[in-house]
Structure formats: structure tokens, C-alpha cells
Coordinates of C-alpha atoms in Angstrom, one line a residue:
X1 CA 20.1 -46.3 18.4
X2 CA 21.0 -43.1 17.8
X3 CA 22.1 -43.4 14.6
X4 CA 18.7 -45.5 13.9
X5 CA 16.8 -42.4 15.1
X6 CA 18.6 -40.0 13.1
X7 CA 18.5 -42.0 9.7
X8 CA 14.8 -42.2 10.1
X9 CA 14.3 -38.6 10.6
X10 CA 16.3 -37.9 7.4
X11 CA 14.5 -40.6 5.2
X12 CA 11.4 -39.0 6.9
X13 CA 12.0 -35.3 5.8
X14 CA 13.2 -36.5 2.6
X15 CA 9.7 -37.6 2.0
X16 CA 8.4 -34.7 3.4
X17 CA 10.2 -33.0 0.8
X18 CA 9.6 -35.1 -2.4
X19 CA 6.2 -36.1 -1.3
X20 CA 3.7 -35.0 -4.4
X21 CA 0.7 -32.4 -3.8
X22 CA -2.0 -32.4 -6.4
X23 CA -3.9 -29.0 -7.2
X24 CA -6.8 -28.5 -10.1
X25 CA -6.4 -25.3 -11.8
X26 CA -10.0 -24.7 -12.7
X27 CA -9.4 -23.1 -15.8
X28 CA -13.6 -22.1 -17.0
X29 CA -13.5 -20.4 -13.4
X30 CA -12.4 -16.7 -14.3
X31 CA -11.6 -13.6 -11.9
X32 CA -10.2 -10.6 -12.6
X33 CA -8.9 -9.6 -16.3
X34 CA -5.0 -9.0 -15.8
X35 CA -3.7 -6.0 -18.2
X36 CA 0.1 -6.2 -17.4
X37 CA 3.6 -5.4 -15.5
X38 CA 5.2 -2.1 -15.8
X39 CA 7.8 0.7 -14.6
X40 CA 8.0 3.5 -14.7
X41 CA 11.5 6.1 -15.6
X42 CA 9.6 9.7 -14.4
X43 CA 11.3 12.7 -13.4
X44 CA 14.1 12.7 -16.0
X45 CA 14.9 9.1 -15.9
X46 CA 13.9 8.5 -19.5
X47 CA 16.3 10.5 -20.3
X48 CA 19.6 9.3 -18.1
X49 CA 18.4 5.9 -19.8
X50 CA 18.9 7.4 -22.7
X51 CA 22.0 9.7 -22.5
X52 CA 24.0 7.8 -20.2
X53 CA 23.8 4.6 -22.1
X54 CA 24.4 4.0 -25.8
X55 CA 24.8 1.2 -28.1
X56 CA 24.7 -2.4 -26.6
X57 CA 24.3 -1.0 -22.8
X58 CA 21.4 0.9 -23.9
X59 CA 19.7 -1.9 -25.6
X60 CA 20.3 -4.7 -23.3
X61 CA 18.6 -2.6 -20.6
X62 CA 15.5 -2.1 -22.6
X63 CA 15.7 -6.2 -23.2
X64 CA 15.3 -6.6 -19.2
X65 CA 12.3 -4.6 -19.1
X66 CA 10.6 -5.7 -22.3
X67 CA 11.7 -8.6 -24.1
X68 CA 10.0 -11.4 -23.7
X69 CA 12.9 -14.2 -23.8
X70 CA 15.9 -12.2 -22.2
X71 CA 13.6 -9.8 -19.8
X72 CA 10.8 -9.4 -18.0
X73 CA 8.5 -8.8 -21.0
X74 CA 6.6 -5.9 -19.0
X75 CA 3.8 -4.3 -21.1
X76 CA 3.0 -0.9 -19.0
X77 CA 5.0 2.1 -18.6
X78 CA 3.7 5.1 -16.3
X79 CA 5.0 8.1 -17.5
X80 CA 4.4 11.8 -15.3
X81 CA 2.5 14.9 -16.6
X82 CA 4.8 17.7 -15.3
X83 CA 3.6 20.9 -13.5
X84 CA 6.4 22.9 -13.4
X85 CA 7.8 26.3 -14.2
X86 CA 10.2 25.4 -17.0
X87 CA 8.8 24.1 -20.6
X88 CA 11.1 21.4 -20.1
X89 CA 9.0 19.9 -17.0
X90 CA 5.6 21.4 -18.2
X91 CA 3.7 21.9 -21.5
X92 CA 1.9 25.3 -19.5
X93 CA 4.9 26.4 -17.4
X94 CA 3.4 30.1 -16.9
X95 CA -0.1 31.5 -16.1
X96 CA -2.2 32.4 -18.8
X97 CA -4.0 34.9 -16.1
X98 CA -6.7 33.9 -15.5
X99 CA -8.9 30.2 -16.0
X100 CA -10.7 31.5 -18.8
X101 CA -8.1 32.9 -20.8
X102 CA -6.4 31.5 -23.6
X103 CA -3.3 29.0 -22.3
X104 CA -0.3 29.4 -24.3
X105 CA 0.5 25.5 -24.4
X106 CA 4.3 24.5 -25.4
X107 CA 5.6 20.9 -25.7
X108 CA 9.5 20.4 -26.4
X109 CA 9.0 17.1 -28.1
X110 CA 11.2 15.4 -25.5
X111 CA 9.4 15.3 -22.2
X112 CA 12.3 14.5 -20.3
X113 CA 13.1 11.7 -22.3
X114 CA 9.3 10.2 -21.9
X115 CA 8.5 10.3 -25.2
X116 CA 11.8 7.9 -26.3
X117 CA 10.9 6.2 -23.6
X118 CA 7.6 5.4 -24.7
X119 CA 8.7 4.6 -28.4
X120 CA 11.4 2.3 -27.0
X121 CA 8.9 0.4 -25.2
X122 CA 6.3 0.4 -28.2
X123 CA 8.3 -1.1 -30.5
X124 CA 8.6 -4.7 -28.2
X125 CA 4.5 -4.2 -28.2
X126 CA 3.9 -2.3 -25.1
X127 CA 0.3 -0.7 -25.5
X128 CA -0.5 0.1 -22.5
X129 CA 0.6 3.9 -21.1
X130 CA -0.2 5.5 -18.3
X131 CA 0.1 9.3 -17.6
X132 CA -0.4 10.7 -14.7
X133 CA -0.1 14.1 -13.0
X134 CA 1.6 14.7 -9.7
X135 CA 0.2 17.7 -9.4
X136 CA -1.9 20.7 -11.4
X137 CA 0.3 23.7 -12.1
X138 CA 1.2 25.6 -9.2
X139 CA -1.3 28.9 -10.4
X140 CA -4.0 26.7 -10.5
X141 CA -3.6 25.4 -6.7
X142 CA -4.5 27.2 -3.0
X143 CA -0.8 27.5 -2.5
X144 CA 0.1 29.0 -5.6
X145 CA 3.0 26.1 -5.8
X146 CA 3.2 23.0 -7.5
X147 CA 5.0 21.1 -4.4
X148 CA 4.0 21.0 -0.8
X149 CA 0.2 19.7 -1.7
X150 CA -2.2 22.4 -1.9
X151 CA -5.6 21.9 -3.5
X152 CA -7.2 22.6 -7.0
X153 CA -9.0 25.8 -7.1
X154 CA -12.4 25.3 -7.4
X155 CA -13.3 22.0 -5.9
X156 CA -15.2 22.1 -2.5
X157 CA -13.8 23.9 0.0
X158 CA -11.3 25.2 -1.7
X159 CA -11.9 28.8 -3.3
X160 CA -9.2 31.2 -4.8
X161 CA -9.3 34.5 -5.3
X162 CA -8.0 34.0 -9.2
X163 CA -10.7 31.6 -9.7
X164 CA -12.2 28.3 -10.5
X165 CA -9.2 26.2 -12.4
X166 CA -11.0 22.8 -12.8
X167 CA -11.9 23.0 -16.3
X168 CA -8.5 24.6 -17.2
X169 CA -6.6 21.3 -15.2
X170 CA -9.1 19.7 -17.2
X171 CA -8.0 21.2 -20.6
X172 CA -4.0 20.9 -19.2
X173 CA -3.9 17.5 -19.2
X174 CA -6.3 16.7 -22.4
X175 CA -4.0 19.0 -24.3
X176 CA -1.2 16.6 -22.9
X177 CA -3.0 13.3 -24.0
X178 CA -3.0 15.3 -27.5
X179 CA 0.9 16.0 -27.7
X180 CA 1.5 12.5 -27.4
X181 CA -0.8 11.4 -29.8
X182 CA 0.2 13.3 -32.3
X183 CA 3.3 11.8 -32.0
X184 CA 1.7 8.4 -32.7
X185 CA 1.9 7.3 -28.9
X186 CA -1.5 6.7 -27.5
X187 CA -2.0 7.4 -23.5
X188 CA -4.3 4.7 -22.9
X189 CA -5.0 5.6 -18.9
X190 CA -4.9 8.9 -17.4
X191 CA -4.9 9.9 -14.0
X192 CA -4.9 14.0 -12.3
X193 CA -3.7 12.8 -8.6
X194 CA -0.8 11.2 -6.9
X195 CA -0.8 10.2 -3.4
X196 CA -3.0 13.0 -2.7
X197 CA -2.7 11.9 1.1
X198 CA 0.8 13.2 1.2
X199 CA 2.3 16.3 1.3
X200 CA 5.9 16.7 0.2
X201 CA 8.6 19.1 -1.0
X202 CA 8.2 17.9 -5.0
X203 CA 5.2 17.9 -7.2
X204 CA 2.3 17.0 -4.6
X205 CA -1.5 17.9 -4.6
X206 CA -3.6 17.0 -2.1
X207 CA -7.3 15.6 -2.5
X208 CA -10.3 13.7 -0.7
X209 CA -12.5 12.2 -2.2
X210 CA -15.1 15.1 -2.3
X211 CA -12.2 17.0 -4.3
X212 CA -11.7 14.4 -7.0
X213 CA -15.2 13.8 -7.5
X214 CA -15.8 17.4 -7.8
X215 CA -13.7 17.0 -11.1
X216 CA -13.6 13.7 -12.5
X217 CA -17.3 14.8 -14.8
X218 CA -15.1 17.3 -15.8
X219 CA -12.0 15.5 -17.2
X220 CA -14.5 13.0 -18.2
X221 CA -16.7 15.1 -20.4
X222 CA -13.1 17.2 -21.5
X223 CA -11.7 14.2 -22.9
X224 CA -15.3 13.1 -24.7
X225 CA -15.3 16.2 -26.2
X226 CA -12.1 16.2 -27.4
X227 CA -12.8 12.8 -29.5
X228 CA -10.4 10.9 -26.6
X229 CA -13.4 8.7 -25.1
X230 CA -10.8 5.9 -25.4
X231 CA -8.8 7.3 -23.1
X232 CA -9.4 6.1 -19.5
X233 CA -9.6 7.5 -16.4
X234 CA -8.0 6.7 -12.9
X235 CA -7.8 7.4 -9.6
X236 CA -6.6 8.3 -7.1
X237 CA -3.0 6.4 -6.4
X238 CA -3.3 6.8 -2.8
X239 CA 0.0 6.6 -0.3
X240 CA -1.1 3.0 0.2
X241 CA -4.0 0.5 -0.2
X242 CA -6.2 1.7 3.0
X243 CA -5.9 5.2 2.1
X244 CA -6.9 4.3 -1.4
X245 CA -9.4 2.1 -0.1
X246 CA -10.9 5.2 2.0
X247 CA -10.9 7.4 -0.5
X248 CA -12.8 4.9 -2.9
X249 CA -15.4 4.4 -0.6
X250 CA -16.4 8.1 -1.5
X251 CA -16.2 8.0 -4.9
X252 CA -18.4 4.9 -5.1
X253 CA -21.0 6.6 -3.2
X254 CA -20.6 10.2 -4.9
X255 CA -21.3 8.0 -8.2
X256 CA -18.1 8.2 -10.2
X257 CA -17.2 4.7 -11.0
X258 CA -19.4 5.6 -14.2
X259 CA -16.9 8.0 -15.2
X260 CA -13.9 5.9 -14.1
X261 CA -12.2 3.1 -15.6
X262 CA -9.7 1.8 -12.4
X263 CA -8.8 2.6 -8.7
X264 CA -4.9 3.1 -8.3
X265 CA -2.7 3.0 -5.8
X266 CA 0.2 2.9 -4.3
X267 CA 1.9 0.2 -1.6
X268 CA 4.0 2.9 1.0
X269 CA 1.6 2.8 3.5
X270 CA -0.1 -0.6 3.4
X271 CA 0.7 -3.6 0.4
X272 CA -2.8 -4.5 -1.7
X273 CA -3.8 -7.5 0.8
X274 CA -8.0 -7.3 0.4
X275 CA -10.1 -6.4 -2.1
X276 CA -11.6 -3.1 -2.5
X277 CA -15.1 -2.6 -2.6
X278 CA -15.8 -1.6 -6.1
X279 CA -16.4 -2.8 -9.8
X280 CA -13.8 -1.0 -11.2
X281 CA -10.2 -2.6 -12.0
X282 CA -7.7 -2.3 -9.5
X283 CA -3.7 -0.9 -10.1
X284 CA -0.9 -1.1 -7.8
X285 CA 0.5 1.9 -9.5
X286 CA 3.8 2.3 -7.6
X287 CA 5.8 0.1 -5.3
X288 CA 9.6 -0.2 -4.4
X289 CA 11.9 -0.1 -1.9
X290 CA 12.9 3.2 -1.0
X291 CA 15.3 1.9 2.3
X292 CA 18.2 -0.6 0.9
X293 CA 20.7 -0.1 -1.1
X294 CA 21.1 -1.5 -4.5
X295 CA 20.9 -5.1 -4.0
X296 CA 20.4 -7.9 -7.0
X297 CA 19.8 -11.1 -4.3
X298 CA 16.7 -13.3 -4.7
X299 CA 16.5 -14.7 -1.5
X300 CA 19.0 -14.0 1.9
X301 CA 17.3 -12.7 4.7
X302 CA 13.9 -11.8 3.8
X303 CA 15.1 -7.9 3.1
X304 CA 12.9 -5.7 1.2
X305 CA 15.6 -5.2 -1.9
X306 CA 15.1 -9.0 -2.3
X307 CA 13.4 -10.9 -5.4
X308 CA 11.6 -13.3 -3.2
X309 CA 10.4 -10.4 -1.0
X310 CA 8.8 -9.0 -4.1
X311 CA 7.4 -12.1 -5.4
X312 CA 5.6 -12.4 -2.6
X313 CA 3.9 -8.6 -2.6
X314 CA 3.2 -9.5 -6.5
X315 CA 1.4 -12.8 -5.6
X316 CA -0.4 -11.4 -2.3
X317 CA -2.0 -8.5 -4.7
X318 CA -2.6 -10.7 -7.7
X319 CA -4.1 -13.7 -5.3
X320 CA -5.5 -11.6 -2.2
X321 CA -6.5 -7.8 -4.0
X322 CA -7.5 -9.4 -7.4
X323 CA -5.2 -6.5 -8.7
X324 CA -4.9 -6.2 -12.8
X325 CA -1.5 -4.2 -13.0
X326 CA 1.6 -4.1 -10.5
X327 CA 4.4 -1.3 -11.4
X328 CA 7.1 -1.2 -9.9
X329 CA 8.4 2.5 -9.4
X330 CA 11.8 2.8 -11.8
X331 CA 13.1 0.6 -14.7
X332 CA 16.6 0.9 -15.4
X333 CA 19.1 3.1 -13.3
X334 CA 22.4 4.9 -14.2
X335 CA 25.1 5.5 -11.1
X336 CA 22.5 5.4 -8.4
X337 CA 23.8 2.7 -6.5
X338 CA 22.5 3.6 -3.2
X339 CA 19.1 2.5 -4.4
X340 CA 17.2 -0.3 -4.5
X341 CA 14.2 1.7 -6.2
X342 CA 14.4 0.1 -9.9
X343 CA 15.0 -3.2 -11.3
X344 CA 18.4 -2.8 -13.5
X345 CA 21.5 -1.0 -11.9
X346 CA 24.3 0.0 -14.5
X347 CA 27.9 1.8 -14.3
X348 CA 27.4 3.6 -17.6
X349 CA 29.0 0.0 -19.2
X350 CA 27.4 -2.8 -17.4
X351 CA 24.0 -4.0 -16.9
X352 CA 22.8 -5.9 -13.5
X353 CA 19.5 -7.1 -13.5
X354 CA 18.0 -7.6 -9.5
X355 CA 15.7 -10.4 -8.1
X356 CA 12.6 -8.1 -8.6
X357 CA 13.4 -7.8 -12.2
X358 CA 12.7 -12.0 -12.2
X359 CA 10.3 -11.9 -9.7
X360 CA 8.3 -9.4 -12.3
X361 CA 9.0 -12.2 -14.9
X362 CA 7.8 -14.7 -14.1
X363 CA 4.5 -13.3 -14.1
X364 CA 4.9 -10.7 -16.7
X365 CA 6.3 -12.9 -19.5
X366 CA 3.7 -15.6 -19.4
X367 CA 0.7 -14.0 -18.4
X368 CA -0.1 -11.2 -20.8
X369 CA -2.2 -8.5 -21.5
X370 CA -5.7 -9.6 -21.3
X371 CA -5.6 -13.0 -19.8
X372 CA -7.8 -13.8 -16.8
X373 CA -6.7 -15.1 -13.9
X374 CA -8.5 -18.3 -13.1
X375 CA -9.4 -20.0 -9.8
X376 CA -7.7 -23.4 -8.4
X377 CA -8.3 -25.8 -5.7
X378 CA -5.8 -27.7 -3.2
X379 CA -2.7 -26.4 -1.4
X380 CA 1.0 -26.9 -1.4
X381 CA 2.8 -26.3 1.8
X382 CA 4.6 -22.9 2.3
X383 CA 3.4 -22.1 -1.5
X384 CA 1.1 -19.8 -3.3
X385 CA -0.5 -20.5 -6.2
X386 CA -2.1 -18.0 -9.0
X387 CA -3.4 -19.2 -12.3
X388 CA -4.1 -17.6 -15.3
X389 CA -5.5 -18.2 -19.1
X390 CA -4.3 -15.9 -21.9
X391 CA -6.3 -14.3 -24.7
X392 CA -4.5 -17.2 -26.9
X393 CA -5.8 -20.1 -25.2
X394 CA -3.1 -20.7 -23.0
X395 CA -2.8 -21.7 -19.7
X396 CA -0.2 -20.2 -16.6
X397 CA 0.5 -21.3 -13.5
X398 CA 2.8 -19.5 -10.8
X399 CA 4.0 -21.7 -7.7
X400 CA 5.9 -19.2 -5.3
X401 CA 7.4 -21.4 -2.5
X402 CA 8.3 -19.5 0.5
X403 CA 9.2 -22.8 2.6
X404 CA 12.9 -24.4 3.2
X405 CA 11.6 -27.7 1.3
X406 CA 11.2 -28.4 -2.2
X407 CA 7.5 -29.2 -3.9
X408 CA 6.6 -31.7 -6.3
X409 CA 3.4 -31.0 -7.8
X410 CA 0.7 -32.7 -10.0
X411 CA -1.4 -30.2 -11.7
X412 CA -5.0 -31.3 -13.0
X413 CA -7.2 -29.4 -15.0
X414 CA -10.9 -28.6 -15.4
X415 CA -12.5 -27.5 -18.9
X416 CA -8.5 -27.6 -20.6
X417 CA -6.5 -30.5 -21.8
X418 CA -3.2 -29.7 -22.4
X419 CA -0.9 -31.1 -25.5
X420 CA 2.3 -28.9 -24.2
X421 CA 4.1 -28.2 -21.3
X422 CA 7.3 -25.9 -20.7
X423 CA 8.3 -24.7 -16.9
X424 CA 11.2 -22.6 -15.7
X425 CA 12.4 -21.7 -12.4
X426 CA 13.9 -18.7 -10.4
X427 CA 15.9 -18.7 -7.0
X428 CA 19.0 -18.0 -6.3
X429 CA 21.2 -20.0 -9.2
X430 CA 18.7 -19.4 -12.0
X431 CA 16.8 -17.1 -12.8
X432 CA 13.7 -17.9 -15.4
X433 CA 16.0 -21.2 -16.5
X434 CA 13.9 -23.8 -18.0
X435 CA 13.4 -26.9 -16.2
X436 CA 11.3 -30.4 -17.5
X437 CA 8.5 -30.9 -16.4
X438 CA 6.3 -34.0 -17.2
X439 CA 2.7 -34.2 -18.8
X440 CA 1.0 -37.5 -18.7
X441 CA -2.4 -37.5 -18.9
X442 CA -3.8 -34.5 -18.8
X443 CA -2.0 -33.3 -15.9
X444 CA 1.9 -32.1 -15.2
X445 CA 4.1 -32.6 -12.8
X446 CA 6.7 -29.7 -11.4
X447 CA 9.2 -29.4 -9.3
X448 CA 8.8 -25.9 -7.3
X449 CA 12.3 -24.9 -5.7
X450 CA 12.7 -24.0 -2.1
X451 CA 12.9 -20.5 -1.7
X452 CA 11.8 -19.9 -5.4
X453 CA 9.5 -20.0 -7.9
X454 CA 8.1 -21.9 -11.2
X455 CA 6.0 -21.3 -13.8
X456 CA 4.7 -23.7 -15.9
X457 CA 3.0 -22.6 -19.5
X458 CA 0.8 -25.2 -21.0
X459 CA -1.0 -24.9 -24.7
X460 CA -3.7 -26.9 -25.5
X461 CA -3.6 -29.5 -29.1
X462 CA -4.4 -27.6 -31.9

């Protein structure tokens, strides 16, 4: 009998297993517009990528961030306006004097390897950069320092005896934006803050929302007048998403999202679970994690260094915030192995790519720049679901199963007939390995791993 009972149960989870869930992706449905996956290689990063590594090393690290077969395809970088006392971390290192007088602007042409950086990732089709500022130059700020917060001069509250420095931050990082382009690398997003609800020992500057609104019209009107209307502005990339989602409260009602382009933040303090209340896009700017070592495992104990760990925060602020961008903090790392901060660890010879790095693919090199994300109805068990449609007519779906059991899904669609269908799998053997998957009438049927993930790309007959 007991053996009875005991081959019943197994033939019984074995269909629980197996047993096939069907889902409708509902493909003329849209939500939010997605504009990509990125990194970012700030504070002299750029330029250990690029001195430390040469030749094959060099290029196969730029492959796992960017290529599109062999990497994660990611199509953002974030690079950081520096605001220090050297020309080599800022392009107005000294005081001109006063806010009205002439600034003596400098730029070495290197930007701490920022400017390779952003060629590198230009030439595998990135278009989207982001600069932001950590902080205005220390002279401009109530504590005369560029670290340990401080506020801009000039905003509310905030009065220095050497004067009002808004329009000169203003004309700081405009003059920035103008380096770069003449250097044939557009800055497509620019922000003046960084957790601004966090005061540290490096480059910080603190700000409310009363500050920043003080001096987006500012920074706005600079850039128009400057012919860089193109250029768009963010804000505020807050410690984490409540903070953020405080401090956008304010500018909502102090009438800025006219000005502004997207709300940014950061995940240290609270991952993007909700929506914020605003019609602006939304950025997770910066996310890692700052506790583990350097650790390349997709899926062990549920730590934070994990690929599955990340997959989930990816999903939960694609699915849950409706964000368009998630960046991850650093790309590719030399010696630092006491770090799990960036997606590809190296010796100096050899390249290993972590879990995140696939977790970040399997979103970023299917879903690109301008698709929409698309709504769906039904549930797996234990899996998430997001579903996207691409400027070129394609169709993506992302199954993310968190459970101990493998999924079979049939996927139906509304207003799309697909012709094609290719799916590939990460978990802890593969990672982005195609697998078959079967279309028969109008729908396809995938097998989503335990522990792991699929995606499943589907064109329509031409």
C-alpha cells in the first residue's frame, strides 16, 4: 500500500508539473513605452575598462554588455558630471569668483575614460546616454564642498553670502552636454541630482523638492537657449522609490512635469513595487548589490548577488512600477573581486559574466528601444509574466518562474498572428540557450524552467 500511495503521489506531481497553462498576451493593449537596459562605469571605471584590459579581454567585455547575440545587448549607459577640484574630475574645477563672472571651462577630452566609454557603446547602437551630476561644484553649494550634501546656493532656503549659483549650475552642466557633443556623442537625458536624500563623504548634494523645482525652469530654459531642446531632463534619483515617490509628489504639484521628461530613481531604500503618480516616464537609475561578494550564480539561496534575485526586481519594476529603463550600477569590473556591484568580473585576462548580466538579457536583447509593453491575461503558477511589442512588429514574452516545478505554457494572442517563433532559456546550466518551442495555430507552446526563465520572440508573416 505504501508503495501504491507513494507512486500515486509521484504520477500526481508529475502532472502537476507538465500540466499546460494557457495565457493571451493581448498584444493591441499597450502600457508603458520601454527605452532600454543599461550600466553605468562612473567614477573612473571607464577608464580601468579601458586600461586594464586590451585586445580580446577588452572586447569580449564590451560584447557582454552590448552585443546582442553574445551579451546582454543593453542600450543605456549613465555616465557622471564631475564636480571636483581637479580638471580631470571636473570641466570647472576652480571658482570663477563670483556667479556672474566669466567661468573658465576646461574639458581634458577623456572624462575619466567616459567618453571611450560612450564611443564603445555607440558603435553596437546604443543611443541612449544619460549624464547626470552627483553634485554642483563645491563653490556653488552652502558647504563650500562638493561631498557631504550641502545645498545649491540660491534655491529656497538656502542663501550664500557669494551669491545665487542656479543659473551658473545651470550653464555648468549645459556647457557639459556641449563638450560631448562636439565630440559627436549626444547626451540624450540629463539630470543635476543624485540621491539628494543622502548625505555622504563623496560627491553628494542634497535637495527637496522645493529646491529642485526652484531650478528645473532654469536648466530648462538654459538648455532651450542653448539649441539643446532635445535634450531631456530628469529627476531626482532618489535613495529609493518612496523617497522618490515623495519628492515627485512636490514637483507634480509645483508644476514641473512640463519641464521634465522622466522621474528617476534609485532602489537602496525601497525596489520600484507601485506606480508613481505622475505622467512622466519612470527610471530605475541605479540598482546593485552593494553587500556580497563577487558571485556569478543564477539561482542557490535566494542571495542578493544572484541572477534570479535580479530577475525578479527587473520583472517586479517592469510588471508592478510600469518602469521604462532599469540600470544596473557598474558594467564590467577589473580586480574588484570583493564585489558583487557590476555584471562582468575580470582578472586582467579572463572575463566572467554573473547571473544579473543574463537576467538583464533576457529582457534587454529582445525588447528594445521603443517597444511597448503590452498587457496579458491568465496566470502560471509561481511565474511572472511581462509582454512586450517592438517598434518592428515583433512580439516578446518573459516567463520568470520562481517555483520548484517546471511550466508548460500555451500562449494565445489577441490582434497578432504569429508566422515565427524562437525561445531561449536561462537557469543555472544555460544561460540565454535556445530551446524549441512549438507554434501551431496561432499560439506557442514553451517550456519555462524551474528556477529560471524563458523568452519567447515571435514575428508576424510578412
Amino acid at each position: 500500500m505504501a508503495s501504491l500511495v507513494t507512486l500515486t503521489a509521484l504520477v500526481a506531481s508529475i502532472g502537476q508539473s507538465y500540466a499546460q497553462t494557457g495565457i493571451t498576451v493581448q498584444v493591441g493593449s499597450t502600457l508603458q513605452q520601454i527605452d532600454g537596459f543599461g550600466v553605468s562605469q562612473a567614477f573612473g571605471r571607464a577608464a580601468e575598462f579601458r586600461d586594464m584590459l586590451s585586445g580580446d579581454p577588452q572586447q569580449q567585455g564590451l560584447d557582454y554588455l552590448f552585443n546582442t547575440t553574445t551579451g546582454a545587448g543593453l542600450t543605456i549607459i549613465r555616465n557622471r558630471i564631475g564636480s571636483g577640484t581637479e580638471s580631470t574630475d571636473s570641466i570647472l574645477p576652480k571658482s570663477p569668483g563670483s556667479p556672474t563672472a566669466a567661468a573658465n571651462y576646461t574639458f581634458d577630452d577623456d572624462d575619466r575614460g567616459q567618453v571611450w566609454f560612450s564611443q564603445q557603446a555607440m558603435k553596437y547602437g546604443v543611443k541612449t546616454i544619460y549624464a547626470d551630476a552627483w553634485s554642483a561644484p563645491g563653490f556653488m553649494k552652502t558647504n563650500n564642498n562638493e561631498n557631504n550634501g550641502g545645498y545649491l546656493c540660491g534655491t529656497p532656503g538656502h542663501s550664500c553670502s557669494s551669491g545665487d549659483w542656479r543659473q551658473a549650475y545651470a550653464d555648468f552642466l549645459v556647457q557639459y552636454v556641449k563638450y560631448y557633443s562636439e565630440r559627436g556623442i549626444p547626451i540624450t537625458q540629463l539630470g543635476f541630482l543624485n540621491e539628494p536624500d543622502y548625505v555622504t563623504s563623496y560627491s553628494s548634494m542634497q535637495s527637496g523638492a522645493n529646491e529642485a523645482a526652484s531650478f528645473i525652469p532654469i536648466l530648462y530654459d538654459t538648455l532651450e537657449k542653448n539649441g539643446l531642446g532635445n535634450v531631456s531632463l530628469t529627476c531626482c534619483d532618489a535613495m529609493g522609490w518612496n523617497s522618490q515617490r515623495t519628492i515627485t509628489s512636490g514637483l507634480v504639484s509645483a508644476g514641473m512635469e512640463k519641464y521634465l521628461k522622466y522621474i528617476t530613481s534609485h532602489m537602496y531604500t525601497g525596489d520600484p513595487n507601485s506606480v508613481i503618480s505622475t505622467k512622466l516616464k519612470t527610471w530605475q537609475t541605479e540598482a546593485a548589490d552593494l553587500q556580497s561578494r563577487w558571485c556569478a550564480t543564477w539561482y542557490g539561496s535566494g542571495g542578493q548577488c544572484e541572477g534570479m534575485t535580479w530577475a525578479n526586481k527587473i520583472h517586479s519594476g517592469l510588471a508592478n512600477a510600469n518602469l521604462s529603463a532599469y540600470i544596473y550600477w557598474q558594467g564590467v569590473e577589473v580586480n574588484q573581486f570583493q564585489a558583487s556591484s557590476y555584471l562582468v568580473a575580470s582578472d586582467g585576462k579572463t572575463l566572467t559574466p554573473s547571473g544579473r548580466l543574463w537576467a538583464f538579457a533576457m529582457w534587454s536583447r529582445f525588447v528594445r528601444p521603443g517597444a511597448y509593453r503590452v498587457s496579458t491575461s491568465g496566470s502560471v503558477s509561481s511565474t511572472g509574466i511581462t509582454a512586450f511589442k517592438n517598434a518592428d512588429g515583433s512580439v516578446v514574452v518573459v516567463f520568470l518562474n520562481s517555483g520548484g516545478s517546471q511550466q508548460s505554457v500555451k500562449v494565445s494572442f489577441t490582434d497578432f498572428t504569429p508566422a515565427a517563433a524562437e525561445a531561449f532559456v536561462t537557469d543555472n546550466t544555460r544561460s540565454v540557450s535556445s530551446v524549441t518551442s512549438s507554434l501551431t495555430g496561432g499560439a506557442v507552446t514553451v517550456s519555462v524552467p524551474s528556477r529560471g526563465m524563458l523568452t519567447v520572440k515571435l514575428t508576424a508573416a510578412t
